[in-house]
PDB file of C-alpha atoms in Angstrom:
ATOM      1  CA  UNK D   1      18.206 -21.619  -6.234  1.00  0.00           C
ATOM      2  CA  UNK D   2      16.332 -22.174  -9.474  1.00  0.00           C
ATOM      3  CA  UNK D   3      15.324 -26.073  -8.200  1.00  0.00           C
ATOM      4  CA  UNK D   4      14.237 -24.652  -4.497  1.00  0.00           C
ATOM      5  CA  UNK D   5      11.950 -22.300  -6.771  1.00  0.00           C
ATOM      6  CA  UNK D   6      10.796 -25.174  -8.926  1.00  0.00           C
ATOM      7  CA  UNK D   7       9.773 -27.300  -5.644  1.00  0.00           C
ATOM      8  CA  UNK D   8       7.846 -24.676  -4.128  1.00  0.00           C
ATOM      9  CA  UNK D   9       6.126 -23.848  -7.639  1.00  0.00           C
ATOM     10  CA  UNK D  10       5.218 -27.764  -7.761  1.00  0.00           C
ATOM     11  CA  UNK D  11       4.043 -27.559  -3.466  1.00  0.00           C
ATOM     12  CA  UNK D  12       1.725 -24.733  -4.198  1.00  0.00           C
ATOM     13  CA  UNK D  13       0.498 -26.091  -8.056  1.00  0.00           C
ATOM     14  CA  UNK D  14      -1.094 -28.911  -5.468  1.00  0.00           C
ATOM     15  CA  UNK D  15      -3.479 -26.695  -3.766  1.00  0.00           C
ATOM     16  CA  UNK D  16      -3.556 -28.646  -0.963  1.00  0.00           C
ATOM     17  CA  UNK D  17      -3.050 -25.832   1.787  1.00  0.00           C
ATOM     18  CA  UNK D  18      -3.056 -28.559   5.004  1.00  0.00           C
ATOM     19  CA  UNK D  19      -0.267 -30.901   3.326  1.00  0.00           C
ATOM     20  CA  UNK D  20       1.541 -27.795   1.388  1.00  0.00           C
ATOM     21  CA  UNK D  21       1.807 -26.349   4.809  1.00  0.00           C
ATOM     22  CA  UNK D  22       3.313 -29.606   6.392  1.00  0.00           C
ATOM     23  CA  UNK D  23       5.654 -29.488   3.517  1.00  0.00           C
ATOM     24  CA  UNK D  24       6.942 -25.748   3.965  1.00  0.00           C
ATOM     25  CA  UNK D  25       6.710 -25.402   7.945  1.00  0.00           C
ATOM     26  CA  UNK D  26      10.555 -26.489   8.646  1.00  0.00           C
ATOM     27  CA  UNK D  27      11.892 -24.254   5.695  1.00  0.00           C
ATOM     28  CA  UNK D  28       9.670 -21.541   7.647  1.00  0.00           C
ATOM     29  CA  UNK D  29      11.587 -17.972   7.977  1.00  0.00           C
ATOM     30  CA  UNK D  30      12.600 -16.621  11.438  1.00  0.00           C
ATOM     31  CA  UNK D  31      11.334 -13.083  12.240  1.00  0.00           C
ATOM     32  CA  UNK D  32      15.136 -12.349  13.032  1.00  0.00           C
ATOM     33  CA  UNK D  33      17.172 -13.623   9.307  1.00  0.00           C
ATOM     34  CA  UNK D  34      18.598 -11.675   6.527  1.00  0.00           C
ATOM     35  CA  UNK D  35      17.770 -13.188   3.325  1.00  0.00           C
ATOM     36  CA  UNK D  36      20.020 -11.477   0.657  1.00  0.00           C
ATOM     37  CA  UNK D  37      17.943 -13.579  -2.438  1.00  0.00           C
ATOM     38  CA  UNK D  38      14.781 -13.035  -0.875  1.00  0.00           C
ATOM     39  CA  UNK D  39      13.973 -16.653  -0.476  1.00  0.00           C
ATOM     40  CA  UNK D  40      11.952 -16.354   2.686  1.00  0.00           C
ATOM     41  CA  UNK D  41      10.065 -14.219   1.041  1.00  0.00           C
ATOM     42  CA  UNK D  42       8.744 -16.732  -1.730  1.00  0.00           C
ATOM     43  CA  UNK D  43       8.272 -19.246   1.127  1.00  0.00           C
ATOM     44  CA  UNK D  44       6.027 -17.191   3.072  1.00  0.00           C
ATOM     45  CA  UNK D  45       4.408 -15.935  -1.038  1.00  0.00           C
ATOM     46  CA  UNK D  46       3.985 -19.649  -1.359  1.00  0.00           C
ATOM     47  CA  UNK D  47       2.045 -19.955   2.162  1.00  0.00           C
ATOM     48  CA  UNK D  48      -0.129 -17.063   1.523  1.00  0.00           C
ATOM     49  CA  UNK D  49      -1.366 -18.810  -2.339  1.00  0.00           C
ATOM     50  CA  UNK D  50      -2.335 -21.826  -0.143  1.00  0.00           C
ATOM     51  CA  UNK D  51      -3.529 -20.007   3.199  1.00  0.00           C
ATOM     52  CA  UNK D  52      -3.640 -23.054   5.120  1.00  0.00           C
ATOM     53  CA  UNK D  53      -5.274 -21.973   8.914  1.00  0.00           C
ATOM     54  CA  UNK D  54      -2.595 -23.406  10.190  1.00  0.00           C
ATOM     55  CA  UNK D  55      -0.377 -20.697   9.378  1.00  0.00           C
ATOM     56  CA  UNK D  56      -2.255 -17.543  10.365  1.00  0.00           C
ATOM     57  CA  UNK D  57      -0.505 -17.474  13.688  1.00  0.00           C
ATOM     58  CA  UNK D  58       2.931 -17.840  11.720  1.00  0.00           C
ATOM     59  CA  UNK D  59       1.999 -15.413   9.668  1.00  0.00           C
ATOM     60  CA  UNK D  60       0.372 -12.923  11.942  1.00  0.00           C
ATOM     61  CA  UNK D  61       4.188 -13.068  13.879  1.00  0.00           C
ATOM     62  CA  UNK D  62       6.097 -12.656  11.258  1.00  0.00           C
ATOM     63  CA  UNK D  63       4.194  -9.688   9.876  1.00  0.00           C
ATOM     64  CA  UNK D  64       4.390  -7.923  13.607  1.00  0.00           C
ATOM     65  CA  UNK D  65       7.532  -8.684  14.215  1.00  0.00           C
ATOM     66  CA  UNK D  66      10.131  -9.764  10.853  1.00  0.00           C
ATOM     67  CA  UNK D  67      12.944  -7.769  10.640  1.00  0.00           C
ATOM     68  CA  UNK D  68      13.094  -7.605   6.533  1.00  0.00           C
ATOM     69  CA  UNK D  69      10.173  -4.981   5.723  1.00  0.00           C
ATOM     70  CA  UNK D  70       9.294  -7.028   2.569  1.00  0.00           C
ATOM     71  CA  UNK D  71       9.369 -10.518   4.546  1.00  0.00           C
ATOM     72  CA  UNK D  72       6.558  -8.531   6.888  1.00  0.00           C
ATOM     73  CA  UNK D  73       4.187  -6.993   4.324  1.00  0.00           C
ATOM     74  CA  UNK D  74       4.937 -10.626   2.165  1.00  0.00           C
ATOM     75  CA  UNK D  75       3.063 -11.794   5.616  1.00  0.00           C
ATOM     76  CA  UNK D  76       0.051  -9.298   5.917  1.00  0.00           C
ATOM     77  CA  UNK D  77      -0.418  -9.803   2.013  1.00  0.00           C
ATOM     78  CA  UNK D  78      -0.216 -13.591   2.097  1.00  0.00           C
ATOM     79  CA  UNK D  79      -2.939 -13.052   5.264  1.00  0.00           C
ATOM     80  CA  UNK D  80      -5.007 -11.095   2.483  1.00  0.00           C
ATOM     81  CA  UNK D  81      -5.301 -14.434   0.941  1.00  0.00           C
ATOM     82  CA  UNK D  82      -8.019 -15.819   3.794  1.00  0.00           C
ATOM     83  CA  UNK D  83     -10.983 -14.241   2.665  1.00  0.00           C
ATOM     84  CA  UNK D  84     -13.203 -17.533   2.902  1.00  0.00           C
ATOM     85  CA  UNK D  85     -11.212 -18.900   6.100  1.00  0.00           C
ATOM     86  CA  UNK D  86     -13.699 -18.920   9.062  1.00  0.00           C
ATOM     87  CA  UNK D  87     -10.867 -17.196  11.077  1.00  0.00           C
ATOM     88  CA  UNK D  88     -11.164 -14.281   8.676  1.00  0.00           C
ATOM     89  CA  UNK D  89     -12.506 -11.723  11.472  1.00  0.00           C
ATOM     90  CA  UNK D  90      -9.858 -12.558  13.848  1.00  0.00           C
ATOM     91  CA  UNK D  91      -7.266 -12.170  11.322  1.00  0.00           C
ATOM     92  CA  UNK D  92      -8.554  -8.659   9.997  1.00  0.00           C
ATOM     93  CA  UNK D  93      -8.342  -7.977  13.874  1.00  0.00           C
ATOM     94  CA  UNK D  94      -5.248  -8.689  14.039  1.00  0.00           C
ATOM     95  CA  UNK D  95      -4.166  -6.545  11.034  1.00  0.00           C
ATOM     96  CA  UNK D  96      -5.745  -3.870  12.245  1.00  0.00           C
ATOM     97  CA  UNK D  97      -3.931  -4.310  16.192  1.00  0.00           C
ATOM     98  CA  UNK D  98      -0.515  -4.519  15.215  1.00  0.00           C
ATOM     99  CA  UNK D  99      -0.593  -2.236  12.112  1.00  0.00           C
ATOM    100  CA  UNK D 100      -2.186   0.218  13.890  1.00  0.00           C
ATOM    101  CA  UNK D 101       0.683   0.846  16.075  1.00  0.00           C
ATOM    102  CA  UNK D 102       3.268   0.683  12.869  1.00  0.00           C
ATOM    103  CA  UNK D 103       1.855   3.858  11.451  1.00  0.00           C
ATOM    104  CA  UNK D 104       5.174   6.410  12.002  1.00  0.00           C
ATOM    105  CA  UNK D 105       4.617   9.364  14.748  1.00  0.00           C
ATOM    106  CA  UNK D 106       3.211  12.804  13.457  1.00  0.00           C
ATOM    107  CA  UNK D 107       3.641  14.780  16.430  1.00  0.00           C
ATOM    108  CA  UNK D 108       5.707  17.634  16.393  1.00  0.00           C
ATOM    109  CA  UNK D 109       7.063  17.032  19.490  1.00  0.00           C
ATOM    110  CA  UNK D 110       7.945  13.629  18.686  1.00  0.00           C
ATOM    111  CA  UNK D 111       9.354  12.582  14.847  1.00  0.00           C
ATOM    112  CA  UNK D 112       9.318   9.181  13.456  1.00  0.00           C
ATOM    113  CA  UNK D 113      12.631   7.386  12.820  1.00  0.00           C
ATOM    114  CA  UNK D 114      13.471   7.361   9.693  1.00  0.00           C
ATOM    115  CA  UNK D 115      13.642   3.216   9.978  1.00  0.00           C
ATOM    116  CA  UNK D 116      10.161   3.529  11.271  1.00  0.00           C
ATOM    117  CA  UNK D 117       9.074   5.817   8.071  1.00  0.00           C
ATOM    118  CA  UNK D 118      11.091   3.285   5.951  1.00  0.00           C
ATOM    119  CA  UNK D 119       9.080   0.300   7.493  1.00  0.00           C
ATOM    120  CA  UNK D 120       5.671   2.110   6.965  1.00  0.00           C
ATOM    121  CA  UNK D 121       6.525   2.985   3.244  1.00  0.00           C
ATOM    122  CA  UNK D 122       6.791  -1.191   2.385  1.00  0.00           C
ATOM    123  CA  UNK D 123       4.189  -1.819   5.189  1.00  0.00           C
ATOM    124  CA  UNK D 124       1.356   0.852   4.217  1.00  0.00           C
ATOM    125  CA  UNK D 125       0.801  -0.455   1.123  1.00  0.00           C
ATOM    126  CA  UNK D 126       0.390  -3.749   1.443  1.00  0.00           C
ATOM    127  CA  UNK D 127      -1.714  -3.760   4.480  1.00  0.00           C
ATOM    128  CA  UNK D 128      -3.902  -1.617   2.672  1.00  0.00           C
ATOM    129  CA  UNK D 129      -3.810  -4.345  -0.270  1.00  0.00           C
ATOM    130  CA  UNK D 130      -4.500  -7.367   1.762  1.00  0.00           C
ATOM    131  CA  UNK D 131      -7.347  -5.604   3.733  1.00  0.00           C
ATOM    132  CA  UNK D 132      -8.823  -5.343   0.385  1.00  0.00           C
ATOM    133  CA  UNK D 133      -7.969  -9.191  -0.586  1.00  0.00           C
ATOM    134  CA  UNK D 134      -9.055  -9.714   3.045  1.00  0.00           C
ATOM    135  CA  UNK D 135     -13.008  -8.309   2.766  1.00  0.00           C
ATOM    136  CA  UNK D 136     -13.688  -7.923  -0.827  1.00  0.00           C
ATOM    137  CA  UNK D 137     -13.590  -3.902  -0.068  1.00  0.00           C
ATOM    138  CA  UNK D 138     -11.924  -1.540  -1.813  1.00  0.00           C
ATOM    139  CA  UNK D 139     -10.380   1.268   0.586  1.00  0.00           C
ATOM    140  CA  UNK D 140      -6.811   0.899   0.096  1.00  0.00           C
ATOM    141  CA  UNK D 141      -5.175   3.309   2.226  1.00  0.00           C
ATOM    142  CA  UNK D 142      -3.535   1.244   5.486  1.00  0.00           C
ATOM    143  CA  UNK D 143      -4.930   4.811   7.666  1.00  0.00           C
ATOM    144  CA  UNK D 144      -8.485   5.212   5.610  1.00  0.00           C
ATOM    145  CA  UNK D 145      -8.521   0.961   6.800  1.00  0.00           C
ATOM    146  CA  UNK D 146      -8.095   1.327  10.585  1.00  0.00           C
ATOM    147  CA  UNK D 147     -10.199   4.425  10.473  1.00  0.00           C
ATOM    148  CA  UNK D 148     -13.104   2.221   9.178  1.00  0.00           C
ATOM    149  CA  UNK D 149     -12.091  -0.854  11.388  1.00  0.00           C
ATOM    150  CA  UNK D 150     -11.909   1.420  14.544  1.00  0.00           C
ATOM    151  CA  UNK D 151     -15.154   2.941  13.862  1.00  0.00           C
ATOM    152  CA  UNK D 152     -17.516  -0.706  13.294  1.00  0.00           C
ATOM    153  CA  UNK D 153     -19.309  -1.697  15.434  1.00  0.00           C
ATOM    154  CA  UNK D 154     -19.424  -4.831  14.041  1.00  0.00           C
ATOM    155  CA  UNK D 155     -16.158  -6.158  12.420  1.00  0.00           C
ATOM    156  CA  UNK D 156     -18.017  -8.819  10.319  1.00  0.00           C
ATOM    157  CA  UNK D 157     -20.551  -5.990   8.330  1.00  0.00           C
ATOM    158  CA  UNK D 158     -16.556  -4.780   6.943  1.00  0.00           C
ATOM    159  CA  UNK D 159     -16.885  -7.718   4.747  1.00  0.00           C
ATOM    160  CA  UNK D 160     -18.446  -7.988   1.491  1.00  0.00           C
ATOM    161  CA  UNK D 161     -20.117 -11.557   1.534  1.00  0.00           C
TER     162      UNK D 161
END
């Protein structure tokens, strides 16, 4: 385990997102796996300190739809990470769509599961983390985020350069 740590350490020391990426694609994490040591994790950590474009769709998947709450918010944070990527809007539009919908019910006619509150109590966090990575802003809250988001008119005047 320690040497698969070491080669991903040396991938991402290279800062080369593009090859990095080409290097780490097949060891890529299925939305579906359980990952007792929490590898998948560090491979999609690893992704997220290179933020190659070529992973935002990857990434954007596994944070709607990974299984393992901590693989998913490991996605939305490493997505945090693309502040100067020309896709930036679209992935800050993305956040917002599927996290959106994550948030647990507060009806009282209808109560959230407690695997859905479960999910939102790893997920909250760090989509209101990477939002703040994301645009330079410094809101926080996952609900206080889509508030804003749903309310501009223009999605690039959310970010801070």
């Amino acid at each position: 385990a320690s040497a698969r740590r070491a080669a991903l350490t040396a991938i991402v020391d290279t800062e080369d997102g593009k090859e990095g990426y080409k290097a780490l694609q097949g060891a890529y994490p299925k939305n579906d796996v359980e990952d007792a040591e929490r590898f998948n994790v560090e491979i999609v950590k690893a992704i997220g300190a290179l933020h190659p474009d070529a992973a935002i769709d990857a990434l954007v998947e596994t944070f709607r739809k990974a299984e393992q709450h901590d693989l998913s918010a490991e996605a939305v944070t490493a997505l945090g990470n693309y502040h100067k990527s020309k896709q930036r809007e679209r992935i800050l539009e993305d956040i917002y769509k599927a996290g959106k919908i994550m948030i647990p019910s507060q009806s009282s006619s209808k109560q959230a599961s407690p695997e859905s509150r479960a999910r939102w109590g790893v997920l909250g966090p760090a989509i209101g983390k990477a939002l703040d990575t994301l645009t330079g802003d410094t809101v926080g809250d996952a609900t206080e985020w889509f508030k804003k988001i749903g309310d501009a008119k223009v999605v690039k005047s959310l970010f801070k350069d």
